Short mmCIF file of C-alpha atoms in Angstrom, two decimals:
data_model
loop_
_atom_site.label_atom_id
_atom_site.label_comp_id
_atom_site.label_asym_id
_atom_site.label_seq_id
_atom_site.Cartn_x
_atom_site.Cartn_y
_atom_site.Cartn_z
CA UNK A 1 -43.09 -60.14 42.81
CA UNK A 2 -43.85 -58.02 45.85
CA UNK A 3 -44.73 -54.33 45.83
CA UNK A 4 -41.27 -53.27 46.96
CA UNK A 5 -39.61 -54.97 43.94
CA UNK A 6 -42.19 -53.53 41.55
CA UNK A 7 -41.40 -50.01 42.69
CA UNK A 8 -37.67 -50.69 42.35
CA UNK A 9 -37.99 -51.99 38.78
CA UNK A 10 -40.31 -49.18 37.81
CA UNK A 11 -37.92 -46.50 39.05
CA UNK A 12 -34.95 -48.19 37.38
CA UNK A 13 -36.75 -48.41 34.04
CA UNK A 14 -37.84 -44.80 34.24
CA UNK A 15 -34.28 -43.69 34.95
CA UNK A 16 -32.94 -45.72 32.04
CA UNK A 17 -35.45 -44.20 29.60
CA UNK A 18 -34.61 -40.71 30.85
CA UNK A 19 -30.88 -41.32 30.32
CA UNK A 20 -31.53 -42.61 26.80
CA UNK A 21 -33.60 -39.52 25.94
CA UNK A 22 -30.88 -37.20 27.28
CA UNK A 23 -28.23 -39.08 25.29
CA UNK A 24 -30.23 -38.83 22.04
CA UNK A 25 -30.84 -35.10 22.58
CA UNK A 26 -27.12 -34.52 23.27
CA UNK A 27 -26.00 -36.34 20.13
CA UNK A 28 -28.67 -34.63 18.05
CA UNK A 29 -27.60 -31.23 19.37
CA UNK A 30 -23.95 -31.93 18.54
CA UNK A 31 -24.81 -32.91 14.99
CA UNK A 32 -26.92 -29.79 14.63
CA UNK A 33 -24.12 -27.58 15.98
CA UNK A 34 -21.60 -29.23 13.69
CA UNK A 35 -23.76 -28.56 10.66
CA UNK A 36 -24.24 -24.92 11.65
CA UNK A 37 -20.52 -24.38 12.23
CA UNK A 38 -19.67 -25.97 8.92
CA UNK A 39 -22.20 -23.86 7.01
CA UNK A 40 -20.78 -20.69 8.55
CA UNK A 41 -17.41 -21.46 6.99
CA UNK A 42 -18.89 -21.68 3.50
CA UNK A 43 -18.80 -18.56 1.34
CA UNK A 44 -22.34 -17.45 0.52
CA UNK A 45 -23.03 -17.50 -3.21
CA UNK A 46 -26.12 -16.62 -5.21
CA UNK A 47 -28.09 -19.06 -7.35
CA UNK A 48 -26.01 -17.82 -10.29
CA UNK A 49 -22.43 -17.80 -8.95
CA UNK A 50 -20.85 -17.32 -12.39
CA UNK A 51 -22.98 -14.25 -13.09
CA UNK A 52 -22.33 -12.91 -9.59
CA UNK A 53 -18.57 -13.30 -9.96
CA UNK A 54 -18.46 -11.81 -13.47
CA UNK A 55 -20.46 -8.81 -12.27
CA UNK A 56 -18.05 -8.29 -9.35
CA UNK A 57 -15.08 -8.47 -11.75
CA UNK A 58 -16.63 -5.94 -14.13
CA UNK A 59 -17.15 -3.52 -11.22
CA UNK A 60 -13.42 -3.32 -10.37
CA UNK A 61 -12.32 0.25 -11.07
CA UNK A 62 -9.31 2.40 -10.14
CA UNK A 63 -11.43 3.85 -7.32
CA UNK A 64 -11.99 0.52 -5.55
CA UNK A 65 -8.72 -1.26 -6.33
CA UNK A 66 -7.34 -2.88 -3.19
CA UNK A 67 -6.05 -6.17 -1.91
CA UNK A 68 -9.41 -6.73 -0.18
CA UNK A 69 -11.35 -6.30 -3.45
CA UNK A 70 -9.15 -8.81 -5.24
CA UNK A 71 -9.13 -11.36 -2.42
CA UNK A 72 -12.91 -11.21 -1.94
CA UNK A 73 -13.58 -12.09 -5.57
CA UNK A 74 -10.85 -14.73 -5.70
CA UNK A 75 -12.35 -16.34 -2.58
CA UNK A 76 -15.75 -16.54 -4.29
CA UNK A 77 -14.22 -18.19 -7.36
CA UNK A 78 -12.47 -20.78 -5.17
CA UNK A 79 -15.64 -21.37 -3.12
CA UNK A 80 -17.74 -21.89 -6.24
CA UNK A 81 -15.31 -24.56 -7.42
CA UNK A 82 -15.12 -26.23 -4.00
CA UNK A 83 -18.91 -26.40 -3.91
CA UNK A 84 -18.94 -27.92 -7.43
CA UNK A 85 -20.88 -24.95 -8.79
CA UNK A 86 -18.28 -24.42 -11.54
CA UNK A 87 -15.73 -26.71 -13.19
CA UNK A 88 -11.95 -26.35 -13.43
CA UNK A 89 -12.04 -24.69 -16.85
CA UNK A 90 -14.52 -22.04 -15.73
CA UNK A 91 -12.55 -21.44 -12.53
CA UNK A 92 -9.42 -20.79 -14.58
CA UNK A 93 -11.31 -18.52 -16.97
CA UNK A 94 -12.82 -16.46 -14.15
CA UNK A 95 -9.48 -16.08 -12.40
CA UNK A 96 -7.87 -14.89 -15.65
CA UNK A 97 -10.67 -12.34 -16.10
CA UNK A 98 -10.13 -11.20 -12.51
CA UNK A 99 -6.37 -10.83 -12.97
CA UNK A 100 -6.72 -8.87 -16.22
CA UNK A 101 -9.42 -6.52 -14.93
CA UNK A 102 -7.63 -5.93 -11.64
CA UNK A 103 -4.26 -5.30 -13.30
CA UNK A 104 -5.78 -2.80 -15.75
CA UNK A 105 -7.61 -0.89 -13.01
CA UNK A 106 -4.59 -0.96 -10.68
CA UNK A 107 -2.21 0.41 -13.34
CA UNK A 108 -4.66 3.21 -14.10
CA UNK A 109 -4.88 3.99 -10.37
CA UNK A 110 -1.08 4.19 -10.13
CA UNK A 111 -0.96 6.53 -13.15
CA UNK A 112 -3.57 8.77 -11.52
CA UNK A 113 -1.71 8.77 -8.19
CA UNK A 114 1.55 9.74 -9.87
CA UNK A 115 -0.21 12.65 -11.58
CA UNK A 116 -1.55 13.85 -8.23
CA UNK A 117 -0.06 16.72 -6.26
CA UNK A 118 1.00 15.91 -3.65
CA UNK A 119 1.96 12.40 -4.72
CA UNK A 120 0.48 9.73 -2.43
CA UNK A 121 3.67 7.67 -2.18
CA UNK A 122 2.32 5.25 0.43
CA UNK A 123 -0.70 4.36 -1.70
CA UNK A 124 1.43 3.89 -4.83
CA UNK A 125 3.77 1.54 -3.01
CA UNK A 126 0.80 -0.34 -1.55
CA UNK A 127 -0.81 -0.95 -4.96
CA UNK A 128 2.50 -1.92 -6.58
CA UNK A 129 3.30 -4.21 -3.67
CA UNK A 130 -0.01 -6.06 -4.00
CA UNK A 131 0.34 -6.40 -7.77
CA UNK A 132 3.77 -7.95 -7.32
CA UNK A 133 2.40 -10.31 -4.66
CA UNK A 134 -0.06 -11.77 -7.20
CA UNK A 135 2.61 -12.15 -9.87
CA UNK A 136 2.10 -8.91 -11.80
CA UNK A 137 5.13 -6.88 -12.81
CA UNK A 138 5.41 -3.94 -15.16
CA UNK A 139 8.33 -1.77 -16.37
CA UNK A 140 6.43 1.27 -15.08
CA UNK A 141 6.87 0.07 -11.50
CA UNK A 142 10.63 0.61 -11.54
CA UNK A 143 10.30 3.93 -13.35
CA UNK A 144 7.74 5.27 -10.89
CA UNK A 145 9.56 4.06 -7.78
CA UNK A 146 12.85 5.44 -9.09
CA UNK A 147 11.18 8.79 -9.82
CA UNK A 148 9.63 8.88 -6.35
CA UNK A 149 13.00 8.12 -4.76
CA UNK A 150 14.58 10.99 -6.72
CA UNK A 151 11.75 13.33 -5.76
CA UNK A 152 12.22 12.41 -2.10
CA UNK A 153 15.94 13.15 -2.45
CA UNK A 154 15.27 16.63 -3.82
CA UNK A 155 12.58 17.44 -1.26
CA UNK A 156 14.29 15.90 1.79
CA UNK A 157 18.01 15.24 1.34
CA UNK A 158 18.97 18.23 -0.81
CA UNK A 159 17.60 20.84 1.65
CA UNK A 160 19.80 19.25 4.28
CA UNK A 161 22.84 19.74 2.06
CA UNK A 162 21.85 23.38 1.52
CA UNK A 163 21.43 23.89 5.26
CA UNK A 164 24.84 22.37 5.96
CA UNK A 165 26.54 24.55 3.33
CA UNK A 166 24.92 27.81 4.41
CA UNK A 167 25.71 27.12 8.06
CA UNK A 168 29.45 27.19 7.39
CA UNK A 169 31.68 29.93 8.59
CA UNK A 170 32.60 32.35 5.78
CA UNK A 171 36.21 31.44 6.51
CA UNK A 172 35.40 27.94 5.12
CA UNK A 173 33.59 29.19 2.03
CA UNK A 174 34.14 26.94 -1.02
CA UNK A 175 33.28 28.63 -4.31
CA UNK A 176 33.40 25.39 -6.34
CA UNK A 177 31.11 23.61 -3.87
CA UNK A 178 28.74 26.58 -4.05
CA UNK A 179 28.53 26.43 -7.84
CA UNK A 180 28.07 22.65 -7.85
CA UNK A 181 25.22 22.78 -5.33
CA UNK A 182 23.46 25.66 -7.08
CA UNK A 183 23.73 23.81 -10.38
CA UNK A 184 22.18 20.70 -8.81
CA UNK A 185 19.29 22.73 -7.40
CA UNK A 186 18.64 24.45 -10.72
CA UNK A 187 18.92 21.42 -13.00
CA UNK A 188 17.54 18.65 -10.72
CA UNK A 189 19.52 15.96 -12.57
CA UNK A 190 17.81 12.61 -13.01
CA UNK A 191 14.35 13.81 -12.00
CA UNK A 192 11.65 12.84 -14.50
CA UNK A 193 9.62 15.72 -16.03
CA UNK A 194 6.40 14.37 -14.41
CA UNK A 195 7.90 15.06 -10.97
CA UNK A 196 9.62 18.41 -11.68
CA UNK A 197 6.42 20.45 -11.43
CA UNK A 198 5.20 18.93 -8.17
CA UNK A 199 4.55 21.68 -5.64
CA UNK A 200 6.92 20.15 -3.07
CA UNK A 201 9.78 20.08 -5.59
CA UNK A 202 9.12 23.61 -6.88
CA UNK A 203 8.88 24.97 -3.34
CA UNK A 204 12.12 23.35 -2.15
CA UNK A 205 13.93 24.34 -5.32
CA UNK A 206 12.89 27.98 -4.92
CA UNK A 207 13.67 28.22 -1.19
CA UNK A 208 17.00 26.40 -1.59
CA UNK A 209 18.17 28.70 -4.38
CA UNK A 210 17.18 31.76 -2.35
CA UNK A 211 19.03 30.48 0.69
CA UNK A 212 22.16 29.74 -1.32
CA UNK A 213 22.13 33.13 -3.05
CA UNK A 214 21.49 35.01 0.18
CA UNK A 215 24.41 33.19 1.77
CA UNK A 216 26.61 33.98 -1.23
CA UNK A 217 25.63 37.66 -1.10
CA UNK A 218 26.54 37.80 2.59
CA UNK A 219 29.84 36.11 1.83
CA UNK A 220 30.54 38.75 -0.85
CA UNK A 221 29.91 41.51 1.71
CA UNK A 222 32.16 39.70 4.18
CA UNK A 223 34.91 39.43 1.59
CA UNK A 224 34.49 43.08 0.62
CA UNK A 225 34.86 44.17 4.25
CA UNK A 226 38.09 42.13 4.48
CA UNK A 227 39.38 43.76 1.30
CA UNK A 228 38.57 47.22 2.72
CA UNK A 229 40.48 46.39 5.90
CA UNK A 230 43.48 45.36 3.80
CA UNK A 231 43.30 48.61 1.78
CA UNK A 232 43.11 50.74 4.92
CA UNK A 233 46.05 48.95 6.47
CA UNK A 234 48.13 49.42 3.36
#
C-alpha cells in the first residue's frame, strides 16, 4: 500500500470515529434532556408524603380557603399515588380528610363573610362556586344567595323605584302607590334579619324614606295651594 492510500485510509477512519463520537454524545444528551423534562413534571414530595399531606390538610383554615389551596393538596395526593408512595386505600382516606377539612373551613369562611359589613358578595359567590364544583352542597348556600339577592334589591333596585316615584309631576300623584312604596321601605319584606342591619341597607332605607316623605310634604303644599285658589275663586 503506497503512502497516498495510507493517508486516505487514515483520514477516513478518523472521520468515522469522530462521527461515531458525535452520534453517541447526541443520543446521550437527548436521553439526559428527556429525563430532566420528565422529572420536572413530577410533583416534589418529601420523604414522608403521607405526613406532609396530612399536615397540609390540617393547616386549611377559613383564612386560606381557596380553590388553589384545595387543588395543590389534591395534586400532591394524586402524585403520591402515581409514584406508588401510597396505596389506593390511603389515597381515598387522604382525599376524604381533605374534603371534610376544606368543607368545614369554607363554610366557616362563608359564615364570617355574611356577618361582615359590607358583605363581600364576590368572595361568597366564589367560595360557594368552588364548593359546588367539587360536589359539596349545603342548604345554607341557597339561603345566603337568596338573602344577598334581596339585599341587592333593597340597596339597588328599590332606590330606583323611589327616584321614579318622586320625579313624577304632582298632577300624577298616586296616594295608594305612595303608601305601598313607603310600607315596602319600612318593612323590607323577605329580607333576613342578618341583612337588615347592614350599613348599606340602613342607609338606603333612611334616605329613601326621607325622600318619599319630603316629596309627600311638597305634594301636600301643592294641594293646599290648589285648594286656596279654589276658595279664592269661589
